[in-house]
Short mmCIF file of C-alpha atoms in Angstrom, two decimals:
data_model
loop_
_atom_site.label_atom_id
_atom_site.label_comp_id
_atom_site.label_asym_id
_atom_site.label_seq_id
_atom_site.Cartn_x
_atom_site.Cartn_y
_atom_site.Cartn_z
CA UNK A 1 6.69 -12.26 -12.51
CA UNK A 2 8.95 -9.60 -12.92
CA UNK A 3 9.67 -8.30 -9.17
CA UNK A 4 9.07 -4.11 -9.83
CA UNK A 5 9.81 -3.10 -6.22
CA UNK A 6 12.81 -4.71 -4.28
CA UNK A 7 11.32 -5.27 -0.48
CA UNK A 8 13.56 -3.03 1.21
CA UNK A 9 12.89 -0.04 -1.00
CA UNK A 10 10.55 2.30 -0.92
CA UNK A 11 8.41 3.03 -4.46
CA UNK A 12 10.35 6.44 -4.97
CA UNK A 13 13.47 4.76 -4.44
CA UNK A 14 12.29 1.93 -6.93
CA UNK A 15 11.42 4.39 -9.34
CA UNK A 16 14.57 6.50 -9.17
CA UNK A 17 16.10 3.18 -9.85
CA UNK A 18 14.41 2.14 -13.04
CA UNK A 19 14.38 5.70 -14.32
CA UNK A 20 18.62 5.70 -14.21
CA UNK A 21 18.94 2.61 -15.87
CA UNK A 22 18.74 2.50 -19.62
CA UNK A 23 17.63 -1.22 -19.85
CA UNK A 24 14.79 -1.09 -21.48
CA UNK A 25 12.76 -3.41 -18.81
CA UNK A 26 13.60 -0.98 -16.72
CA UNK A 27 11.72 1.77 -18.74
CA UNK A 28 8.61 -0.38 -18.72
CA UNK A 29 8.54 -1.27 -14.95
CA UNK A 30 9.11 3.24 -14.24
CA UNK A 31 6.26 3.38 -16.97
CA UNK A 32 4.18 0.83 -14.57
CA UNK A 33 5.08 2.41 -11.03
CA UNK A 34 3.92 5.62 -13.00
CA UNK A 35 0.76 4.00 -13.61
CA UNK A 36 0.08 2.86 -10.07
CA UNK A 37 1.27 6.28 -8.29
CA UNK A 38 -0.92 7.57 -10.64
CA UNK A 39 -4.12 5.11 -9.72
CA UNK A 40 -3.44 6.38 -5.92
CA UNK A 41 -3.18 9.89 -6.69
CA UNK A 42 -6.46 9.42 -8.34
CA UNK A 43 -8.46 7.57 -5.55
CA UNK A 44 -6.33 9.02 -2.40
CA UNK A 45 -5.23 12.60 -3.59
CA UNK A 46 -2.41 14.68 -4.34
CA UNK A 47 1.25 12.97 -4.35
CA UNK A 48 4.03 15.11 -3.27
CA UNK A 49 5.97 17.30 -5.12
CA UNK A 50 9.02 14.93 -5.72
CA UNK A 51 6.53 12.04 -6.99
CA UNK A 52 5.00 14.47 -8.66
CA UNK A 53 8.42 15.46 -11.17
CA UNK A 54 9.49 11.39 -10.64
CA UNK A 55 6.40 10.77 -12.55
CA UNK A 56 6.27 13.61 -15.37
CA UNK A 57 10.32 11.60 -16.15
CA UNK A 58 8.43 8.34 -15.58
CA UNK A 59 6.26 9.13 -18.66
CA UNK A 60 8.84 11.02 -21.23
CA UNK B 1 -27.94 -18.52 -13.98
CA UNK B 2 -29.44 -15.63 -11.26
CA UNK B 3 -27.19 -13.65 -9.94
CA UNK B 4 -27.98 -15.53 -6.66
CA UNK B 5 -26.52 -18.77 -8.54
CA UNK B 6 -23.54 -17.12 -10.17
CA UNK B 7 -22.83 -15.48 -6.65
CA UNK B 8 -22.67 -19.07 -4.77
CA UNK B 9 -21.03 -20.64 -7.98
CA UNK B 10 -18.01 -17.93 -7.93
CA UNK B 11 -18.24 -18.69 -3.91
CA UNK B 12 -17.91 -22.60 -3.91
CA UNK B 13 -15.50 -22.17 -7.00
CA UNK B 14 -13.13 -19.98 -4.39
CA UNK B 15 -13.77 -22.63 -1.58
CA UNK B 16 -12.63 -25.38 -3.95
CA UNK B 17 -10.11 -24.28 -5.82
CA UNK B 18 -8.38 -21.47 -3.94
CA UNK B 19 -8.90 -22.53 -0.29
CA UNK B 20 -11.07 -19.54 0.46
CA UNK B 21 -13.90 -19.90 3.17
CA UNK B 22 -17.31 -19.14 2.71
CA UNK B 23 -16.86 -16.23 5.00
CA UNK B 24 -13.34 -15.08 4.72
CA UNK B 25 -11.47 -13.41 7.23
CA UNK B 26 -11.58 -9.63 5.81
CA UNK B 27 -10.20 -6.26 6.86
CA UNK B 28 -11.11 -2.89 6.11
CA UNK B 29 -7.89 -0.20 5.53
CA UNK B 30 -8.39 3.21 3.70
CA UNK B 31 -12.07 2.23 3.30
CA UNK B 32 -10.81 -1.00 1.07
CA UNK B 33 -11.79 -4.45 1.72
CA UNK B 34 -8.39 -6.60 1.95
CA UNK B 35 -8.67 -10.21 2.19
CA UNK B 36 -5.87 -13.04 1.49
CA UNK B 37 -6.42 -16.15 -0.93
CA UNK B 38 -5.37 -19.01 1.05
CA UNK B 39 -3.85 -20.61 -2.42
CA UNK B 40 -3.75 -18.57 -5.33
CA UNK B 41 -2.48 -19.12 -8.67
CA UNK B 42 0.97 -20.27 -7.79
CA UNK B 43 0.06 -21.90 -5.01
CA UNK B 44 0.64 -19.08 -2.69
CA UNK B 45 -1.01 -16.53 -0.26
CA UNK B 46 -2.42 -13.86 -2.58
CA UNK B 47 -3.58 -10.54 -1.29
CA UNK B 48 -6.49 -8.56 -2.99
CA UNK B 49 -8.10 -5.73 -2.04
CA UNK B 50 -11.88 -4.23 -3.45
CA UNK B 51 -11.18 -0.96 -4.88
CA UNK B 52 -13.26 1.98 -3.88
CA UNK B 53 -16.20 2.71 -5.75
CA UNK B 54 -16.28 6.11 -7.74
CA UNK B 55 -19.67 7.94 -8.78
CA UNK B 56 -21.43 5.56 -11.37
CA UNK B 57 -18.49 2.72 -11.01
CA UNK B 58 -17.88 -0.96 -9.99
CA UNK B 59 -16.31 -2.52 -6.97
CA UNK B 60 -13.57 -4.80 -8.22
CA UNK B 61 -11.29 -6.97 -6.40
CA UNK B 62 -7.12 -6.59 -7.37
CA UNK B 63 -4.47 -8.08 -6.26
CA UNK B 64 -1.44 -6.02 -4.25
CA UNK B 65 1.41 -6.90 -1.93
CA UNK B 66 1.86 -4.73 0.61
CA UNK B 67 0.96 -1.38 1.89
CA UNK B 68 4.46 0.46 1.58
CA UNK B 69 5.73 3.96 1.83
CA UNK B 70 5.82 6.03 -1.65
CA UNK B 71 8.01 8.39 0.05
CA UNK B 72 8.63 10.11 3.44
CA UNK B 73 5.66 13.18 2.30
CA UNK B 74 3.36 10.13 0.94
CA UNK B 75 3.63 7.42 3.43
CA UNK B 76 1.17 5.01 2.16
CA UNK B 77 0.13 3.34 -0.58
CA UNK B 78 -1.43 0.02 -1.82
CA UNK B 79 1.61 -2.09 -3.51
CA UNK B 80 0.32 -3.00 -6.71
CA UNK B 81 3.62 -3.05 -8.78
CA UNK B 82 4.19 -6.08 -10.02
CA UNK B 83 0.56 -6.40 -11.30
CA UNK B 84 1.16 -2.85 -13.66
CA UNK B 85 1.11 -4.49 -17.31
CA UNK B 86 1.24 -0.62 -19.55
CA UNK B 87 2.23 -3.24 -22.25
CA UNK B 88 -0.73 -5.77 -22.35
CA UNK B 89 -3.80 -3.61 -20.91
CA UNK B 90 -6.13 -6.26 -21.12
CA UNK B 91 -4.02 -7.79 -17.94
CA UNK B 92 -3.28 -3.92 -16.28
CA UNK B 93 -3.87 -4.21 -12.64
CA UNK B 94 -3.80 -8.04 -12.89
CA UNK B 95 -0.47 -8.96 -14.09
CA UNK B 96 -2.12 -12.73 -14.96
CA UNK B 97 -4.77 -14.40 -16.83
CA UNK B 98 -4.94 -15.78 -13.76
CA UNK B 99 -4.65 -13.90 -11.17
CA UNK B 100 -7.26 -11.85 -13.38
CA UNK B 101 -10.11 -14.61 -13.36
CA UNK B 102 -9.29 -14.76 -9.58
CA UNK B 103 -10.31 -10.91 -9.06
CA UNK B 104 -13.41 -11.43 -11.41
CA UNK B 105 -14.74 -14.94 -9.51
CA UNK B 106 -13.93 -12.57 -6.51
CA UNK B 107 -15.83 -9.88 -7.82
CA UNK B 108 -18.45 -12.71 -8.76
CA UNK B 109 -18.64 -14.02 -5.20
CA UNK B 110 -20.33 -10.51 -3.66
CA UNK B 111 -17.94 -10.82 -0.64
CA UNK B 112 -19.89 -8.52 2.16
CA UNK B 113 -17.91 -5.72 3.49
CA UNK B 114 -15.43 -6.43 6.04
CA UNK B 115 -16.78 -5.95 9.76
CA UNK B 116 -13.23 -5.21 10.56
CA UNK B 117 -11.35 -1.48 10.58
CA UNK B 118 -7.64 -1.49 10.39
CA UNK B 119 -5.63 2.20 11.05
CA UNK B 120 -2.04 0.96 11.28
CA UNK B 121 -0.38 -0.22 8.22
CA UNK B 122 1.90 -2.64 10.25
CA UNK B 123 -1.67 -4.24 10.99
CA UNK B 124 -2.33 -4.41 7.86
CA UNK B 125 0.91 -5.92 6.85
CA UNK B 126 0.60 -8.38 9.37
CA UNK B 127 -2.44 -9.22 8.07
CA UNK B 128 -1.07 -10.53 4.63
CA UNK B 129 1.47 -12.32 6.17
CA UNK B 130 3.84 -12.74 3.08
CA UNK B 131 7.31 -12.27 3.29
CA UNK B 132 6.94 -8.91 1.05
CA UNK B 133 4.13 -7.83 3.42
CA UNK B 134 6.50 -8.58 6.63
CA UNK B 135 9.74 -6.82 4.95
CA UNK B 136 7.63 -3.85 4.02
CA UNK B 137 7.08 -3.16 7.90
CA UNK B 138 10.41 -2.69 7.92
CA UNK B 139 9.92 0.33 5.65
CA UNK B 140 8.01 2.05 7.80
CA UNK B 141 10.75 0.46 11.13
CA UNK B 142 12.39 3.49 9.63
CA UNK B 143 9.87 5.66 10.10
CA UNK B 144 9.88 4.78 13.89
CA UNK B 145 13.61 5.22 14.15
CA UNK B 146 13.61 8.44 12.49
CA UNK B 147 11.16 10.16 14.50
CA UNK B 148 12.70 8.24 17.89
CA UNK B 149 15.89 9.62 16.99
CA UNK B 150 14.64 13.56 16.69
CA UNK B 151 11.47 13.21 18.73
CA UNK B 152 11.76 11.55 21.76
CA UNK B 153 9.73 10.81 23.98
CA UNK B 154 6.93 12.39 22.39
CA UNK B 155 7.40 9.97 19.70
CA UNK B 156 7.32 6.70 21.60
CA UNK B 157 4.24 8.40 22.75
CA UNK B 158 2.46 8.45 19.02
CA UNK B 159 3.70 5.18 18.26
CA UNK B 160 2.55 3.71 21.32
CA UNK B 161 -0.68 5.24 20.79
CA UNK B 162 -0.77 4.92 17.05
CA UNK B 163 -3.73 2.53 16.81
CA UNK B 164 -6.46 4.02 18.73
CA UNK B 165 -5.21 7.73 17.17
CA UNK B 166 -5.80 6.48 13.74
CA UNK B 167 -2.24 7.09 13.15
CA UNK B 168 -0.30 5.42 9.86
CA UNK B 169 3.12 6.48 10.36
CA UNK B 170 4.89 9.02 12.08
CA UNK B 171 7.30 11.36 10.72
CA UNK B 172 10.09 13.45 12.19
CA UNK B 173 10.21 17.05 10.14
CA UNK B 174 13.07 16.08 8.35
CA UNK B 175 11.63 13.05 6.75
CA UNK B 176 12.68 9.63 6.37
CA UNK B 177 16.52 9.08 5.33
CA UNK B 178 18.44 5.93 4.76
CA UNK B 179 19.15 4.26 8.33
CA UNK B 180 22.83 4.98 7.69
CA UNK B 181 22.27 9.00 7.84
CA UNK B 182 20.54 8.96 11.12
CA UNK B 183 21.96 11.74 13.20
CA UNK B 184 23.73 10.74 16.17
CA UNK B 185 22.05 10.88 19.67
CA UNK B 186 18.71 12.46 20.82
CA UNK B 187 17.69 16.13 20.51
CA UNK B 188 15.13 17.62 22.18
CA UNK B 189 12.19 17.08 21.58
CA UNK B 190 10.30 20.17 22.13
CA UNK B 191 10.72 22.24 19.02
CA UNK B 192 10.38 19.53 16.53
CA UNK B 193 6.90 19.33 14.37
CA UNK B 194 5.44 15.88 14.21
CA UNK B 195 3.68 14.72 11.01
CA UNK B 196 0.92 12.36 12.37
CA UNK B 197 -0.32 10.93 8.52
CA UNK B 198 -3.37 9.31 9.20
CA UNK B 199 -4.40 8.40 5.64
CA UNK B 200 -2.30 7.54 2.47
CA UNK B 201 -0.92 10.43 0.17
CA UNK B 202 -1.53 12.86 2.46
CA UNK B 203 -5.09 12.89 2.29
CA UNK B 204 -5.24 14.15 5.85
CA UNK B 205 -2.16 15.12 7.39
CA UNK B 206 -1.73 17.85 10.19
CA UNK B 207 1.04 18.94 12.25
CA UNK B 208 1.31 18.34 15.68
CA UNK B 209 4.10 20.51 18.20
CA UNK B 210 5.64 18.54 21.14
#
């Protein structure tokens, strides 16, 4: 399995990551960290603002 | 099959083939259940957690690694990653045919709630006790260092009473930064707000002046 997150990073930092690569894997695995902010948003609440504009590039 | 029968089926099935006890050792964090497969589908510890139930929805179990930061304003969140599959939604949330009929015999077995509250995502962490789970403490080390840098003593004071205060991490105003942009040396302490987050994504967060 494809590790998404590396341990020492946080998931912004993970995301920032995948979004400036242009490997296309890493376009999936910012599609699926969009996916999961977006599950925790949706059961815990508002993100921030800066996870909020990570995930609006996270979804282009 | 009654649902009694399918429940100790799914139950005996976890004993058997996944190392799981009849009565599993189970935590509650964030008003989830968390428990840890013994053995999952690689032969591993496996960490699930029952996800909270919504007006007219179903409990189901998922697996996750590790609570972990999002970000210095969103401290916590369940670490669910590498289990995202956007491409094959049948598996979304699973990542695995198998670790997906894992979560359904889970869901299956009708685990009771866990008797057990956990505030402190280092707890929780602990808990797991995988390598990712361990590291991810780390993460939130920062945290501590941050706030012990800009905030002393009044944070050694949260942290020490972090626990009992319901207290997930603890924040200096400016946030968390890589450990290699710490400022040098200890400013006072007085003037500094506090973030004391006491739930993931800022659910509940207040400010606190020492």
């Amino acid at each position: 399995m494809a590790q998404i997150r590396e341990p020492e990073e946080t998931v912004t930092e993970a995301l920032k990551r995948h979004l400036s690569s242009s490997d296309p894997a890493s376009r999936e695995h910012a599609r699926n960290i969009a996916a999961a902010l977006e599950d925790a948003r949706a059961e815990d609440g508002p993100l921030d603002p800066e996870t909020e504009e990570l995930l609006k590039l996270a979804k282009q | 099959m009654t649902d009694a029968d399918g429940k100790a089926a799914a139950r005996a099935n976890l004993e058997r083939k996944f190392g799981l006890p009849a009565d599993p050792p189970m935590i509650c964090y964030c008003r989830r259940d968390i428990l840890v497969v013994p053995h999952g589908p690689d032969g591993r510890k496996q960490a699930f957690y029952r996800s909270r139930k919504g007006p007219g929805e179903e409990t189901h179990w998922y697996p996750f690694d590790a609570v972990v930061p999002v970000n210095s304003k969103t401290p916590a969140m369940f670490d669910t990653l590498n289990y995202r599959c956007k491409n094959t939604p049948a598996l979304d949330r699973y990542g695995t045919s198998e670790l997906q009929t894992l979560g359904r015999t889970l869901d299956a077995a009708q685990l009771p709630p866990a008797s057990r509250d956990v505030y402190e995502v280092r707890k929780v962490n602990g808990f797991i006790d995988t390598q990712i789970s361990l590291t991810a403490n780390a993460l939130y080390d920062r945290y501590d260092i941050m706030a012990r840098n800009q905030c002393r003593p009044r944070a050694d004071e949260l942290i020490a009473e972090r626990e009992e205060r319901r207290i997930n991490a603890i924040l200096s105003d400016s946030g968390i930064t890589p450990a290699a942009k710490l400022p040098d040396g200890v400013r006072d302490a007085r003037e500094v707000p506090v973030h004391e987050l006491s739930r993931p994504s800022q659910l509940h967060t207040f400010h606190r002046r020492v």
